[in-house]
mmCIF file of C-alpha atoms in Angstrom:
data_model
loop_
_atom_site.group_PDB
_atom_site.id
_atom_site.type_symbol
_atom_site.label_atom_id
_atom_site.label_comp_id
_atom_site.label_asym_id
_atom_site.label_seq_id
_atom_site.Cartn_x
_atom_site.Cartn_y
_atom_site.Cartn_z
ATOM 1 C CA THR A 665 2.727 -6.730 -6.184
ATOM 2 C CA ARG A 666 4.084 -4.650 -3.304
ATOM 3 C CA HIS A 667 1.037 -2.406 -3.656
ATOM 4 C CA LEU A 668 -1.185 -5.505 -3.526
ATOM 5 C CA SER A 669 0.217 -6.743 -0.216
ATOM 6 C CA THR A 670 0.032 -3.281 1.375
ATOM 7 C CA THR A 671 -3.564 -2.721 0.291
ATOM 8 C CA PHE A 672 -4.568 -6.218 1.362
ATOM 9 C CA LEU A 673 -3.004 -6.115 4.828
ATOM 10 C CA MET A 674 -4.350 -2.645 5.630
ATOM 11 C CA ALA A 675 -7.882 -3.752 4.716
ATOM 12 C CA LEU A 676 -7.910 -6.974 6.733
ATOM 13 C CA PRO A 677 -9.001 -5.427 10.083
ATOM 14 C CA THR A 678 -12.021 -3.864 8.399
ATOM 15 C CA ARG A 679 -13.385 -7.008 6.766
ATOM 16 C CA ARG A 680 -16.159 -7.231 9.371
ATOM 17 C CA LEU A 681 -17.345 -3.807 8.222
ATOM 18 C CA PHE A 682 -16.853 -4.498 4.498
ATOM 19 C CA PRO A 683 -18.040 -7.948 3.410
ATOM 20 C CA GLN A 684 -16.020 -7.710 0.212
ATOM 21 C CA LEU A 685 -12.465 -6.541 -0.187
ATOM 22 C CA ILE A 686 -11.015 -5.101 -3.358
ATOM 23 C CA LEU A 687 -7.401 -5.980 -4.064
ATOM 24 C CA THR A 688 -5.673 -3.581 -6.437
ATOM 25 C CA THR A 689 -2.520 -4.617 -8.260
ATOM 26 C CA THR A 690 0.193 -2.276 -9.432
ATOM 27 C CA ILE A 691 -1.292 -2.259 -12.950
ATOM 28 C CA SER A 692 -4.625 -1.036 -11.569
ATOM 29 C CA SER A 693 -6.630 -4.173 -12.254
ATOM 30 C CA SER A 694 -8.826 -5.392 -9.440
ATOM 31 C CA CYS A 695 -10.781 -8.411 -8.332
ATOM 32 C CA ARG A 696 -13.550 -8.842 -5.802
ATOM 33 C CA ILE A 697 -13.147 -11.554 -3.204
ATOM 34 C CA PRO A 698 -16.216 -12.278 -1.068
ATOM 35 C CA PHE A 699 -15.452 -13.369 2.498
ATOM 36 C CA THR A 700 -17.836 -16.314 2.450
ATOM 37 C CA GLU A 701 -15.242 -19.072 2.147
ATOM 38 C CA ALA A 702 -11.874 -19.643 3.720
ATOM 39 C CA PHE A 703 -9.029 -19.102 1.300
ATOM 40 C CA SER A 704 -5.315 -18.489 1.153
ATOM 41 C CA ILE A 705 -3.345 -15.971 -0.872
ATOM 42 C CA ARG A 706 0.376 -16.018 -1.562
ATOM 43 C CA LEU A 707 1.824 -12.515 -1.358
ATOM 44 C CA HIS A 708 5.094 -11.668 -3.091
ATOM 45 C CA SER A 709 7.254 -8.597 -3.075
ATOM 46 C CA PRO A 710 10.421 -8.169 -5.126
ATOM 47 C CA SER A 711 12.693 -8.110 -2.076
ATOM 48 C CA SER A 712 11.192 -10.899 0.006
ATOM 49 C CA GLN A 713 10.169 -14.519 -0.022
ATOM 50 C CA PRO A 714 6.516 -15.410 -0.704
ATOM 51 C CA ARG A 715 4.364 -15.631 2.396
ATOM 52 C CA GLY A 716 0.944 -17.116 2.899
ATOM 53 C CA VAL A 717 -2.064 -15.409 4.400
ATOM 54 C CA HIS A 718 -5.016 -17.523 5.464
ATOM 55 C CA LEU A 719 -8.382 -15.990 6.176
ATOM 56 C CA PRO A 720 -10.953 -17.821 8.308
ATOM 57 C CA PRO A 721 -14.385 -18.523 6.827
ATOM 58 C CA MET A 722 -16.926 -15.728 7.095
ATOM 59 C CA HIS A 723 -20.685 -16.127 7.327
ATOM 60 C CA GLN A 724 -23.382 -13.799 6.111
ATOM 61 C CA SER A 725 -25.633 -12.496 8.871
ATOM 62 C CA GLY A 726 -29.323 -11.794 8.360
ATOM 63 C CA ASP A 727 -28.591 -8.185 7.345
ATOM 64 C CA GLY A 728 -26.079 -9.272 4.683
ATOM 65 C CA SER A 729 -22.953 -8.188 6.553
ATOM 66 C CA ALA A 730 -20.031 -10.537 7.078
ATOM 67 C CA GLU A 731 -19.372 -12.009 10.481
ATOM 68 C CA SER A 732 -16.468 -14.008 11.827
ATOM 69 C CA SER A 733 -17.131 -17.719 12.083
ATOM 70 C CA GLY A 734 -15.494 -18.146 15.484
ATOM 71 C CA GLN A 735 -16.380 -17.626 19.081
ATOM 72 C CA SER A 736 -14.951 -14.874 21.223
ATOM 73 C CA ILE A 737 -11.383 -15.458 22.289
ATOM 74 C CA THR A 738 -11.639 -13.124 25.297
ATOM 75 C CA GLY A 739 -10.485 -14.731 28.525
ATOM 76 C CA SER A 740 -7.586 -16.089 30.491
ATOM 77 C CA ILE A 741 -4.721 -17.582 28.496
ATOM 78 C CA TYR A 742 -2.861 -18.506 31.696
ATOM 79 C CA GLU A 743 -2.724 -17.312 35.301
ATOM 80 C CA MET A 744 0.268 -17.389 37.587
ATOM 81 C CA ASP A 745 -0.506 -17.782 41.278
ATOM 82 C CA GLY A 746 0.894 -14.981 43.391
ATOM 83 C CA SER A 747 1.770 -12.723 40.457
ATOM 84 C CA SER A 748 0.529 -9.156 40.617
ATOM 85 C CA VAL A 749 1.554 -8.502 36.996
ATOM 86 C CA VAL A 750 -1.321 -8.802 34.534
ATOM 87 C CA VAL A 751 -0.724 -8.556 30.796
ATOM 88 C CA LYS A 752 -3.685 -7.977 28.477
ATOM 89 C CA LEU A 753 -3.330 -8.969 24.839
ATOM 90 C CA PHE A 754 -5.769 -7.083 22.594
ATOM 91 C CA THR A 755 -6.378 -9.461 19.720
ATOM 92 C CA LYS A 756 -8.921 -11.135 17.439
ATOM 93 C CA GLU A 757 -9.426 -14.535 15.860
ATOM 94 C CA GLY A 758 -6.751 -15.427 13.328
ATOM 95 C CA CYS A 759 -4.182 -12.801 14.375
ATOM 96 C CA THR A 760 -0.850 -14.477 13.655
ATOM 97 C CA LEU A 761 1.226 -11.600 15.070
ATOM 98 C CA CYS A 762 -0.790 -11.987 18.281
ATOM 99 C CA ASP A 763 0.166 -15.672 18.380
ATOM 100 C CA LYS A 764 3.851 -14.723 18.112
ATOM 101 C CA VAL A 765 3.554 -12.222 20.980
ATOM 102 C CA LYS A 766 1.731 -14.826 23.060
ATOM 103 C CA ASP A 767 4.528 -17.344 22.351
ATOM 104 C CA VAL A 768 7.158 -14.845 23.537
ATOM 105 C CA LEU A 769 5.285 -14.216 26.788
ATOM 106 C CA GLU A 770 4.661 -17.926 27.372
ATOM 107 C CA SER A 771 8.357 -18.677 26.857
ATOM 108 C CA ILE A 772 9.352 -16.454 29.797
ATOM 109 C CA ARG A 773 6.422 -16.908 32.154
ATOM 110 C CA ASP A 774 8.303 -19.195 34.569
ATOM 111 C CA ASP A 775 11.221 -16.754 34.947
ATOM 112 C CA GLN A 776 9.060 -13.605 34.740
ATOM 113 C CA PRO A 777 5.774 -14.504 36.490
ATOM 114 C CA HIS A 778 2.698 -12.812 35.041
ATOM 115 C CA SER A 779 -0.862 -13.637 34.047
ATOM 116 C CA LEU A 780 -1.992 -13.255 30.444
ATOM 117 C CA TYR A 781 -5.515 -12.400 29.337
ATOM 118 C CA ALA A 782 -6.856 -12.027 25.807
ATOM 119 C CA VAL A 783 -9.287 -9.229 24.933
ATOM 120 C CA ASP A 784 -11.084 -9.935 21.637
ATOM 121 C CA ILE A 785 -11.612 -6.486 20.112
ATOM 122 C CA THR A 786 -14.340 -7.874 17.814
ATOM 123 C CA ASP A 787 -16.652 -8.786 20.729
ATOM 124 C CA ASP A 788 -19.880 -6.781 20.731
ATOM 125 C CA ASP A 789 -19.052 -5.242 24.121
ATOM 126 C CA LYS A 790 -15.503 -4.250 23.060
ATOM 127 C CA HIS A 791 -16.443 -1.624 20.446
ATOM 128 C CA GLY A 792 -14.294 1.024 22.150
ATOM 129 C CA TRP A 793 -11.192 -1.182 21.932
ATOM 130 C CA PHE A 794 -11.989 -2.073 18.314
ATOM 131 C CA SER A 795 -12.277 1.632 17.444
ATOM 132 C CA LYS A 796 -8.832 2.315 18.926
ATOM 133 C CA TYR A 797 -6.867 -0.780 17.993
ATOM 134 C CA LYS A 798 -8.451 -2.158 14.794
ATOM 135 C CA TYR A 799 -5.341 -1.458 12.675
ATOM 136 C CA ASP A 800 -2.680 -2.196 15.281
ATOM 137 C CA ILE A 801 -3.189 -5.549 16.973
ATOM 138 C CA PRO A 802 -1.551 -7.044 18.807
ATOM 139 C CA VAL A 803 -1.627 -4.352 21.473
ATOM 140 C CA LEU A 804 -0.379 -5.121 24.984
ATOM 141 C CA HIS A 805 -1.157 -3.538 28.355
ATOM 142 C CA ILE A 806 0.577 -4.227 31.646
ATOM 143 C CA ASN A 807 -1.625 -3.705 34.699
ATOM 144 C CA ASP A 808 -4.099 -1.737 32.522
ATOM 145 C CA MET A 809 -1.431 0.628 31.142
ATOM 146 C CA TYR A 810 -0.395 0.741 27.481
ATOM 147 C CA TRP A 811 2.830 -1.161 26.848
ATOM 148 C CA THR A 812 3.467 -1.912 23.166
ATOM 149 C CA LYS A 813 1.989 -2.943 19.811
ATOM 150 C CA HIS A 814 2.688 -5.208 16.819
ATOM 151 C CA ARG A 815 5.756 -7.164 17.991
ATOM 152 C CA LEU A 816 7.489 -8.100 21.227
ATOM 153 C CA ALA A 817 11.103 -9.227 21.550
ATOM 154 C CA VAL A 818 12.042 -11.461 24.467
ATOM 155 C CA GLU A 819 14.398 -8.782 25.856
ATOM 156 C CA ASP A 820 11.638 -6.132 25.771
ATOM 157 C CA ALA A 821 9.186 -8.516 27.413
ATOM 158 C CA ILE A 822 11.597 -9.273 30.240
ATOM 159 C CA ALA A 823 12.352 -5.565 30.797
ATOM 160 C CA GLY A 824 8.670 -4.580 30.870
ATOM 161 C CA LEU A 825 7.685 -7.388 33.233
ATOM 162 C CA GLN A 826 10.601 -6.614 35.571
ATOM 163 C CA GLU A 827 9.540 -2.949 35.680
ATOM 164 C CA ALA A 828 5.987 -3.998 36.502
ATOM 165 C CA ARG A 829 7.112 -6.326 39.297
ATOM 166 C CA SER A 830 9.274 -3.587 40.827
ATOM 167 C CA GLY A 831 6.430 -1.058 40.611
ATOM 168 C CA SER A 832 8.277 1.252 38.215
ATOM 169 C CA PHE A 833 6.316 0.461 35.034
ATOM 170 C CA GLU A 834 4.695 3.502 33.413
ATOM 171 C CA ALA A 835 2.443 3.683 30.364
ATOM 172 C CA ARG A 836 4.429 4.071 27.171
ATOM 173 C CA SER A 837 3.823 6.748 24.582
ATOM 174 C CA GLY A 838 2.513 5.867 21.133
ATOM 175 C CA GLU A 839 -0.721 4.147 22.095
ATOM 176 C CA PRO A 840 -2.731 3.640 18.899
ATOM 177 C CA ASP A 841 -6.064 5.402 18.457
ATOM 178 C CA ALA A 842 -7.502 4.706 15.003
ATOM 179 C CA GLU A 843 -10.790 6.476 15.761
ATOM 180 C CA ARG A 844 -9.045 9.720 16.660
ATOM 181 C CA LEU A 845 -6.923 9.567 13.509
ATOM 182 C CA GLU A 846 -9.920 8.795 11.290
ATOM 183 C CA HIS A 847 -11.833 11.819 12.620
ATOM 184 C CA SER A 848 -9.022 14.369 12.568
#
């Protein structure tokens, strides 16, 4: 089942492009799961506890492709008056890792003033961000410079925000670029 969870999680960001997802088990059987209904799957690996994955309902568009059921989540999450530090969270509907990063930033916003904005990479006008970040959300920028991806510890958040407030923050290396990797 380890192969199942890896295949499943890697394919999730592409479900908008592929209305059906094929899950392959370690014994090479497969099943087709259409994204027309919300459902949950319990994933198990030999070395870890089971964990649930919930997928939001998908709707078929006129051309037969799957579309997310929700509205854009682009916009202000919170704004801090007088703060010159702006954090952008590149995300999409249903991103649980994004929720965890947002919780970390919200927990320190009074001590480390900053504004937080969400950028929904699945919006029609965000195709460039989707092409770069589709496999790596959450991705964070500070003052329009790449900061980090996937997870954010409280200590790292505090350090990055302090650097930004002092004017010493510089873009980090390792910014994801799925499009470049797919075409190389």
